[in-house]
Amino acid sequence: AQSVTQLGSHVSVSEGALVLLRCNYSSSVPPYLFWYVQYPNQGLQLLLKYTSAATLVKGINGFEAEFKKSETSFHLTKPSAHMSDAAEYFCAVSQPNFGNEKLTFGTGTRLTIIP
Amino acid sequence: DAGVTQSPTHLIKTRGQQVTLRCSPKSGHDTVSWYQQALGQGPQFIFQYYEEEERQRGNFPDRFSGHQFPNYSSELNVNALLLGDSALYLCASSLEDRASYEQYFGPGTRLTVT
């Protein structure tokens, strides 16, 4: 079984400040991990993914995440927040077995940027 | 290159009715997954289709069924609609390629059951 916990359903940061969105996972096998962003009334867009290569993963729009096995975490960061970063962010886990590509999502974190 | 497309965008149905949602995958993709996203929640996996067969299923009742066509497009059918079926239904496509592991999502179909 696999699961994801996102700490903080709402996060507010000032424009230009550090963005930190937390994600912890549970998986019986080495996982693949993903961060998706969802803007209002839209589908999900992949920000970045970890698939057992480098533990520090860089994604689009200046976001990055670090896989820490010892902490079972995959937190998302961005050094300087922009107003356009305001959205809902979802962490997801997948188990890379044959035919098992289903994504298990967390409940999401709504990011608000304060001007 | 067209991404994942879904139709219709919005749909309003009455309890007990049946609904069909449609999805066209990203060009070159052969696998389609369906997710249900209730308001304020993360997406929940419904099922996945590959080679026109249901390969994997989440914890959803048999009222939820699907189909994949030879051109890889897919339909999601829900029978005997309940108020709790109101949600955003997301289709995601991917390539059966062990090196990829990326699912591309469509904009979703917003289903309201009254």
PDB file of C-alpha atoms in Angstrom:
ATOM      1  CA  ALA A   1       0.000   0.000   0.000  1.00  0.00           C
ATOM      2  CA  GLN A   2       1.112   3.541  -0.621  1.00  0.00           C
ATOM      3  CA  SER A   3       0.003   6.883   0.744  1.00  0.00           C
ATOM      4  CA  VAL A   4       0.959  10.539   0.835  1.00  0.00           C
ATOM      5  CA  THR A   5       0.533  13.111   3.581  1.00  0.00           C
ATOM      6  CA  GLN A   6       0.722  16.801   2.813  1.00  0.00           C
ATOM      7  CA  LEU A   7       1.240  18.889   5.925  1.00  0.00           C
ATOM      8  CA  GLY A   8      -0.671  22.147   5.787  1.00  0.00           C
ATOM      9  CA  SER A   9      -3.775  22.447   3.653  1.00  0.00           C
ATOM     10  CA  HIS A  10      -3.130  26.182   3.274  1.00  0.00           C
ATOM     11  CA  VAL A  11       0.216  27.974   3.061  1.00  0.00           C
ATOM     12  CA  SER A  12       0.675  31.723   2.653  1.00  0.00           C
ATOM     13  CA  VAL A  13       3.980  33.371   1.764  1.00  0.00           C
ATOM     14  CA  SER A  14       4.973  36.879   0.775  1.00  0.00           C
ATOM     15  CA  GLU A  15       6.026  37.610  -2.784  1.00  0.00           C
ATOM     16  CA  GLY A  16       9.785  37.025  -3.006  1.00  0.00           C
ATOM     17  CA  ALA A  17       9.890  34.735   0.039  1.00  0.00           C
ATOM     18  CA  LEU A  18      10.821  31.074   0.167  1.00  0.00           C
ATOM     19  CA  VAL A  19       8.118  28.577  -0.701  1.00  0.00           C
ATOM     20  CA  LEU A  20       8.166  25.266   1.207  1.00  0.00           C
ATOM     21  CA  LEU A  21       5.404  22.704   0.732  1.00  0.00           C
ATOM     22  CA  ARG A  22       5.710  19.507   2.723  1.00  0.00           C
ATOM     23  CA  CYS A  23       5.079  15.954   1.580  1.00  0.00           C
ATOM     24  CA  ASN A  24       5.694  12.682   3.379  1.00  0.00           C
ATOM     25  CA  TYR A  25       5.076   9.322   1.780  1.00  0.00           C
ATOM     26  CA  SER A  26       4.546   5.726   2.768  1.00  0.00           C
ATOM     27  CA  SER A  27       5.414   2.928   0.387  1.00  0.00           C
ATOM     28  CA  SER A  28       6.303  -0.746   0.706  1.00  0.00           C
ATOM     29  CA  VAL A  29       8.768  -0.505  -2.182  1.00  0.00           C
ATOM     30  CA  PRO A  30      11.062   2.293  -3.390  1.00  0.00           C
ATOM     31  CA  PRO A  31       8.600   4.846  -4.745  1.00  0.00           C
ATOM     32  CA  TYR A  32       8.392   7.220  -7.606  1.00  0.00           C
ATOM     33  CA  LEU A  33       7.266  10.663  -6.412  1.00  0.00           C
ATOM     34  CA  PHE A  34       5.637  13.566  -8.184  1.00  0.00           C
ATOM     35  CA  TRP A  35       4.497  17.123  -7.616  1.00  0.00           C
ATOM     36  CA  TYR A  36       1.589  18.478  -9.643  1.00  0.00           C
ATOM     37  CA  VAL A  37       0.097  21.986  -9.735  1.00  0.00           C
ATOM     38  CA  GLN A  38      -3.538  22.781 -10.394  1.00  0.00           C
ATOM     39  CA  TYR A  39      -4.744  26.257 -11.289  1.00  0.00           C
ATOM     40  CA  PRO A  40      -8.432  27.123 -10.785  1.00  0.00           C
ATOM     41  CA  ASN A  41     -10.781  25.244 -13.079  1.00  0.00           C
ATOM     42  CA  GLN A  42      -7.925  23.428 -14.781  1.00  0.00           C
ATOM     43  CA  GLY A  43      -6.385  19.966 -14.819  1.00  0.00           C
ATOM     44  CA  LEU A  44      -3.079  18.953 -13.259  1.00  0.00           C
ATOM     45  CA  GLN A  45       0.327  19.974 -14.600  1.00  0.00           C
ATOM     46  CA  LEU A  46       3.465  18.031 -13.712  1.00  0.00           C
ATOM     47  CA  LEU A  47       6.037  20.188 -11.907  1.00  0.00           C
ATOM     48  CA  LEU A  48       8.693  17.543 -11.313  1.00  0.00           C
ATOM     49  CA  LYS A  49       9.255  13.850 -10.653  1.00  0.00           C
ATOM     50  CA  TYR A  50      11.647  11.586  -8.768  1.00  0.00           C
ATOM     51  CA  THR A  51      12.300   8.211 -10.383  1.00  0.00           C
ATOM     52  CA  SER A  52      15.300   6.883  -8.429  1.00  0.00           C
ATOM     53  CA  ALA A  53      17.975   8.939 -10.147  1.00  0.00           C
ATOM     54  CA  ALA A  54      19.326  12.117  -8.515  1.00  0.00           C
ATOM     55  CA  THR A  55      17.716  12.831  -5.154  1.00  0.00           C
ATOM     56  CA  LEU A  56      17.523  16.574  -5.846  1.00  0.00           C
ATOM     57  CA  VAL A  57      15.064  17.105  -8.646  1.00  0.00           C
ATOM     58  CA  LYS A  58      14.597  20.348 -10.542  1.00  0.00           C
ATOM     59  CA  GLY A  59      11.309  21.121 -12.203  1.00  0.00           C
ATOM     60  CA  ILE A  60       9.553  23.836 -14.112  1.00  0.00           C
ATOM     61  CA  ASN A  61       8.963  27.404 -12.952  1.00  0.00           C
ATOM     62  CA  GLY A  62      11.957  27.359 -10.584  1.00  0.00           C
ATOM     63  CA  PHE A  63      10.637  24.611  -8.298  1.00  0.00           C
ATOM     64  CA  GLU A  64      12.748  21.799  -6.930  1.00  0.00           C
ATOM     65  CA  ALA A  65      12.304  18.916  -4.487  1.00  0.00           C
ATOM     66  CA  GLU A  66      14.624  16.649  -2.566  1.00  0.00           C
ATOM     67  CA  PHE A  67      13.971  12.960  -1.949  1.00  0.00           C
ATOM     68  CA  LYS A  68      15.025  11.989   1.582  1.00  0.00           C
ATOM     69  CA  LYS A  69      14.595   8.277   2.166  1.00  0.00           C
ATOM     70  CA  SER A  70      15.524   8.462   5.856  1.00  0.00           C
ATOM     71  CA  GLU A  71      12.761  11.009   6.446  1.00  0.00           C
ATOM     72  CA  THR A  72      10.340   9.543   3.863  1.00  0.00           C
ATOM     73  CA  SER A  73       9.902  13.077   2.575  1.00  0.00           C
ATOM     74  CA  PHE A  74       9.740  14.857  -0.758  1.00  0.00           C
ATOM     75  CA  HIS A  75       9.273  18.544   0.082  1.00  0.00           C
ATOM     76  CA  LEU A  76       8.784  21.117  -2.666  1.00  0.00           C
ATOM     77  CA  THR A  77      10.687  24.406  -2.557  1.00  0.00           C
ATOM     78  CA  LYS A  78      11.137  27.587  -4.557  1.00  0.00           C
ATOM     79  CA  PRO A  79      13.591  30.291  -3.473  1.00  0.00           C
ATOM     80  CA  SER A  80      11.437  33.285  -4.409  1.00  0.00           C
ATOM     81  CA  ALA A  81       7.663  33.216  -4.717  1.00  0.00           C
ATOM     82  CA  HIS A  82       5.855  34.916  -7.588  1.00  0.00           C
ATOM     83  CA  MET A  83       2.228  35.948  -7.692  1.00  0.00           C
ATOM     84  CA  SER A  84       1.726  33.444 -10.516  1.00  0.00           C
ATOM     85  CA  ASP A  85       2.621  30.587  -8.135  1.00  0.00           C
ATOM     86  CA  ALA A  86      -0.739  30.890  -6.380  1.00  0.00           C
ATOM     87  CA  ALA A  87      -2.435  27.535  -6.998  1.00  0.00           C
ATOM     88  CA  GLU A  88      -3.191  24.129  -5.481  1.00  0.00           C
ATOM     89  CA  TYR A  89      -0.238  21.742  -5.232  1.00  0.00           C
ATOM     90  CA  PHE A  90      -0.502  17.974  -5.020  1.00  0.00           C
ATOM     91  CA  CYS A  91       2.139  15.444  -4.067  1.00  0.00           C
ATOM     92  CA  ALA A  92       1.681  11.940  -5.502  1.00  0.00           C
ATOM     93  CA  VAL A  93       3.342   8.537  -5.185  1.00  0.00           C
ATOM     94  CA  SER A  94       3.532   5.621  -7.579  1.00  0.00           C
ATOM     95  CA  GLN A  95       5.063   2.183  -7.329  1.00  0.00           C
ATOM     96  CA  PRO A  96       7.175   1.332 -10.389  1.00  0.00           C
ATOM     97  CA  ASN A  97       6.077  -2.255 -10.780  1.00  0.00           C
ATOM     98  CA  PHE A  98       4.967  -3.678 -14.077  1.00  0.00           C
ATOM     99  CA  GLY A  99       1.544  -2.324 -14.958  1.00  0.00           C
ATOM    100  CA  ASN A 100       1.293  -0.388 -11.727  1.00  0.00           C
ATOM    101  CA  GLU A 101       1.355   3.238 -12.670  1.00  0.00           C
ATOM    102  CA  LYS A 102      -1.593   4.484 -10.658  1.00  0.00           C
ATOM    103  CA  LEU A 103      -0.929   7.691  -8.776  1.00  0.00           C
ATOM    104  CA  THR A 104      -1.944   8.090  -5.155  1.00  0.00           C
ATOM    105  CA  PHE A 105      -2.388  11.757  -4.318  1.00  0.00           C
ATOM    106  CA  GLY A 106      -2.270  13.746  -1.138  1.00  0.00           C
ATOM    107  CA  THR A 107      -5.109  16.073  -0.205  1.00  0.00           C
ATOM    108  CA  GLY A 108      -3.327  19.103  -1.595  1.00  0.00           C
ATOM    109  CA  THR A 109      -1.891  22.388  -0.331  1.00  0.00           C
ATOM    110  CA  ARG A 110      -3.362  25.695  -1.415  1.00  0.00           C
ATOM    111  CA  LEU A 111      -0.576  28.254  -1.845  1.00  0.00           C
ATOM    112  CA  THR A 112      -1.464  31.917  -1.455  1.00  0.00           C
ATOM    113  CA  ILE A 113       1.033  34.645  -2.351  1.00  0.00           C
ATOM    114  CA  ILE A 114       0.818  37.890  -0.385  1.00  0.00           C
ATOM    115  CA  PRO A 115       1.780  40.996  -2.404  1.00  0.00           C
TER     116      PRO A 115
ATOM    117  CA  ASP B   1       0.790  18.519 -30.637  1.00  0.00           C
ATOM    118  CA  ALA B   2      -2.601  18.259 -28.947  1.00  0.00           C
ATOM    119  CA  GLY B   3      -2.584  17.369 -25.300  1.00  0.00           C
ATOM    120  CA  VAL B   4      -5.211  15.360 -23.483  1.00  0.00           C
ATOM    121  CA  THR B   5      -8.717  16.484 -24.341  1.00  0.00           C
ATOM    122  CA  GLN B   6     -11.939  15.739 -22.495  1.00  0.00           C
ATOM    123  CA  SER B   7     -15.588  16.273 -23.274  1.00  0.00           C
ATOM    124  CA  PRO B   8     -17.902  17.676 -22.207  1.00  0.00           C
ATOM    125  CA  THR B   9     -16.460  20.433 -20.017  1.00  0.00           C
ATOM    126  CA  HIS B  10     -19.457  20.586 -17.718  1.00  0.00           C
ATOM    127  CA  LEU B  11     -22.422  18.308 -17.201  1.00  0.00           C
ATOM    128  CA  ILE B  12     -25.497  18.410 -14.998  1.00  0.00           C
ATOM    129  CA  LYS B  13     -27.403  15.200 -14.341  1.00  0.00           C
ATOM    130  CA  THR B  14     -30.171  14.019 -12.045  1.00  0.00           C
ATOM    131  CA  ARG B  15     -29.858  11.259  -9.457  1.00  0.00           C
ATOM    132  CA  GLY B  16     -30.394   7.853 -10.991  1.00  0.00           C
ATOM    133  CA  GLN B  17     -29.348   8.882 -14.481  1.00  0.00           C
ATOM    134  CA  GLN B  18     -26.393   7.555 -16.425  1.00  0.00           C
ATOM    135  CA  VAL B  19     -23.492   9.598 -17.815  1.00  0.00           C
ATOM    136  CA  THR B  20     -20.670   9.050 -20.315  1.00  0.00           C
ATOM    137  CA  LEU B  21     -17.479  11.092 -20.255  1.00  0.00           C
ATOM    138  CA  ARG B  22     -14.940  11.038 -23.071  1.00  0.00           C
ATOM    139  CA  CYS B  23     -11.170  11.374 -23.273  1.00  0.00           C
ATOM    140  CA  SER B  24      -8.663  11.581 -26.111  1.00  0.00           C
ATOM    141  CA  PRO B  25      -5.091  10.898 -25.019  1.00  0.00           C
ATOM    142  CA  LYS B  26      -2.017  12.891 -25.908  1.00  0.00           C
ATOM    143  CA  SER B  27      -0.664  11.980 -29.324  1.00  0.00           C
ATOM    144  CA  GLY B  28       1.473   8.836 -29.111  1.00  0.00           C
ATOM    145  CA  HIS B  29       0.127   7.707 -25.740  1.00  0.00           C
ATOM    146  CA  ASP B  30      -1.494   4.299 -25.363  1.00  0.00           C
ATOM    147  CA  THR B  31      -2.608   4.180 -21.723  1.00  0.00           C
ATOM    148  CA  VAL B  32      -5.518   6.064 -20.178  1.00  0.00           C
ATOM    149  CA  SER B  33      -6.293   6.477 -16.493  1.00  0.00           C
ATOM    150  CA  TRP B  34      -9.352   8.062 -14.906  1.00  0.00           C
ATOM    151  CA  TYR B  35      -9.446   9.933 -11.610  1.00  0.00           C
ATOM    152  CA  GLN B  36     -12.239  11.461  -9.548  1.00  0.00           C
ATOM    153  CA  GLN B  37     -11.518  14.708  -7.709  1.00  0.00           C
ATOM    154  CA  ALA B  38     -14.139  15.714  -5.181  1.00  0.00           C
ATOM    155  CA  LEU B  39     -14.253  19.347  -4.096  1.00  0.00           C
ATOM    156  CA  GLY B  40     -11.309  20.165  -1.854  1.00  0.00           C
ATOM    157  CA  GLN B  41      -9.727  16.735  -2.234  1.00  0.00           C
ATOM    158  CA  GLY B  42      -6.903  15.154  -4.183  1.00  0.00           C
ATOM    159  CA  PRO B  43      -7.689  13.016  -7.223  1.00  0.00           C
ATOM    160  CA  GLN B  44      -8.682   9.401  -6.537  1.00  0.00           C
ATOM    161  CA  PHE B  45      -7.754   6.655  -9.005  1.00  0.00           C
ATOM    162  CA  ILE B  46     -10.756   4.992 -10.655  1.00  0.00           C
ATOM    163  CA  PHE B  47      -9.204   2.665 -13.255  1.00  0.00           C
ATOM    164  CA  GLN B  48      -6.661   2.381 -16.027  1.00  0.00           C
ATOM    165  CA  TYR B  49      -6.988   1.074 -19.565  1.00  0.00           C
ATOM    166  CA  TYR B  50      -4.267  -0.397 -21.746  1.00  0.00           C
ATOM    167  CA  GLU B  51      -4.692  -2.370 -24.964  1.00  0.00           C
ATOM    168  CA  GLU B  52      -8.472  -1.923 -24.666  1.00  0.00           C
ATOM    169  CA  GLU B  53      -8.618  -3.731 -21.338  1.00  0.00           C
ATOM    170  CA  GLU B  54      -9.033  -2.569 -17.771  1.00  0.00           C
ATOM    171  CA  ARG B  55      -5.640  -3.211 -16.265  1.00  0.00           C
ATOM    172  CA  GLN B  56      -6.064  -1.828 -12.779  1.00  0.00           C
ATOM    173  CA  ARG B  57      -8.968  -0.571 -10.687  1.00  0.00           C
ATOM    174  CA  GLY B  58      -9.284   1.594  -7.619  1.00  0.00           C
ATOM    175  CA  ASN B  59     -11.857   1.351  -4.859  1.00  0.00           C
ATOM    176  CA  PHE B  60     -14.918   2.333  -6.881  1.00  0.00           C
ATOM    177  CA  PRO B  61     -18.186   0.409  -7.266  1.00  0.00           C
ATOM    178  CA  ASP B  62     -19.240  -1.420 -10.409  1.00  0.00           C
ATOM    179  CA  ARG B  63     -21.450   1.542 -11.318  1.00  0.00           C
ATOM    180  CA  PHE B  64     -18.237   2.980 -12.712  1.00  0.00           C
ATOM    181  CA  SER B  65     -17.185   1.318 -15.946  1.00  0.00           C
ATOM    182  CA  GLY B  66     -15.054   2.237 -18.885  1.00  0.00           C
ATOM    183  CA  HIS B  67     -13.900   1.421 -22.335  1.00  0.00           C
ATOM    184  CA  GLN B  68     -10.866   2.029 -24.490  1.00  0.00           C
ATOM    185  CA  PHE B  69     -11.102   2.125 -28.258  1.00  0.00           C
ATOM    186  CA  PRO B  70      -8.534   0.985 -30.854  1.00  0.00           C
ATOM    187  CA  ASN B  71      -7.430   4.620 -31.322  1.00  0.00           C
ATOM    188  CA  TYR B  72      -6.646   4.699 -27.557  1.00  0.00           C
ATOM    189  CA  SER B  73      -9.447   7.121 -26.705  1.00  0.00           C
ATOM    190  CA  SER B  74     -11.531   6.203 -23.702  1.00  0.00           C
ATOM    191  CA  GLU B  75     -14.943   6.585 -22.106  1.00  0.00           C
ATOM    192  CA  LEU B  76     -15.982   6.596 -18.477  1.00  0.00           C
ATOM    193  CA  ASN B  77     -19.545   5.525 -17.747  1.00  0.00           C
ATOM    194  CA  VAL B  78     -21.320   6.016 -14.450  1.00  0.00           C
ATOM    195  CA  ASN B  79     -24.727   4.394 -13.861  1.00  0.00           C
ATOM    196  CA  ALA B  80     -27.361   5.158 -11.247  1.00  0.00           C
ATOM    197  CA  LEU B  81     -25.818   8.511 -10.358  1.00  0.00           C
ATOM    198  CA  LEU B  82     -25.664   9.559  -6.713  1.00  0.00           C
ATOM    199  CA  LEU B  83     -25.259  13.042  -5.304  1.00  0.00           C
ATOM    200  CA  GLY B  84     -21.813  11.948  -4.102  1.00  0.00           C
ATOM    201  CA  ASP B  85     -20.694  11.378  -7.670  1.00  0.00           C
ATOM    202  CA  SER B  86     -20.520  15.142  -8.154  1.00  0.00           C
ATOM    203  CA  ALA B  87     -16.854  15.850  -8.839  1.00  0.00           C
ATOM    204  CA  LEU B  88     -14.244  16.806 -11.384  1.00  0.00           C
ATOM    205  CA  TYR B  89     -13.364  13.764 -13.484  1.00  0.00           C
ATOM    206  CA  LEU B  90      -9.826  13.810 -14.801  1.00  0.00           C
ATOM    207  CA  CYS B  91      -8.394  11.735 -17.580  1.00  0.00           C
ATOM    208  CA  ALA B  92      -4.664  11.139 -17.760  1.00  0.00           C
ATOM    209  CA  SER B  93      -2.686   9.544 -20.541  1.00  0.00           C
ATOM    210  CA  SER B  94       0.737   7.957 -20.539  1.00  0.00           C
ATOM    211  CA  LEU B  95       3.009   5.769 -22.581  1.00  0.00           C
ATOM    212  CA  GLU B  96       3.599   2.149 -21.618  1.00  0.00           C
ATOM    213  CA  ASP B  97       7.282   2.889 -21.289  1.00  0.00           C
ATOM    214  CA  ARG B  98       9.247   2.029 -18.206  1.00  0.00           C
ATOM    215  CA  ALA B  99      11.520   5.040 -18.710  1.00  0.00           C
ATOM    216  CA  SER B 100       8.757   7.617 -18.704  1.00  0.00           C
ATOM    217  CA  TYR B 101       6.369   7.333 -15.763  1.00  0.00           C
ATOM    218  CA  GLU B 102       4.668  10.599 -16.632  1.00  0.00           C
ATOM    219  CA  GLN B 103       0.929  11.005 -16.730  1.00  0.00           C
ATOM    220  CA  TYR B 104      -0.477  13.975 -18.634  1.00  0.00           C
ATOM    221  CA  PHE B 105      -3.812  15.250 -17.401  1.00  0.00           C
ATOM    222  CA  GLY B 106      -6.685  16.758 -19.298  1.00  0.00           C
ATOM    223  CA  PRO B 107      -8.691  19.768 -18.073  1.00  0.00           C
ATOM    224  CA  GLY B 108     -11.400  17.538 -16.640  1.00  0.00           C
ATOM    225  CA  THR B 109     -15.160  17.231 -16.844  1.00  0.00           C
ATOM    226  CA  ARG B 110     -17.123  18.866 -14.032  1.00  0.00           C
ATOM    227  CA  LEU B 111     -20.102  16.623 -13.208  1.00  0.00           C
ATOM    228  CA  THR B 112     -22.893  17.957 -11.025  1.00  0.00           C
ATOM    229  CA  VAL B 113     -25.586  15.555  -9.842  1.00  0.00           C
ATOM    230  CA  THR B 114     -28.799  17.146  -8.545  1.00  0.00           C
TER     231      THR B 114
END
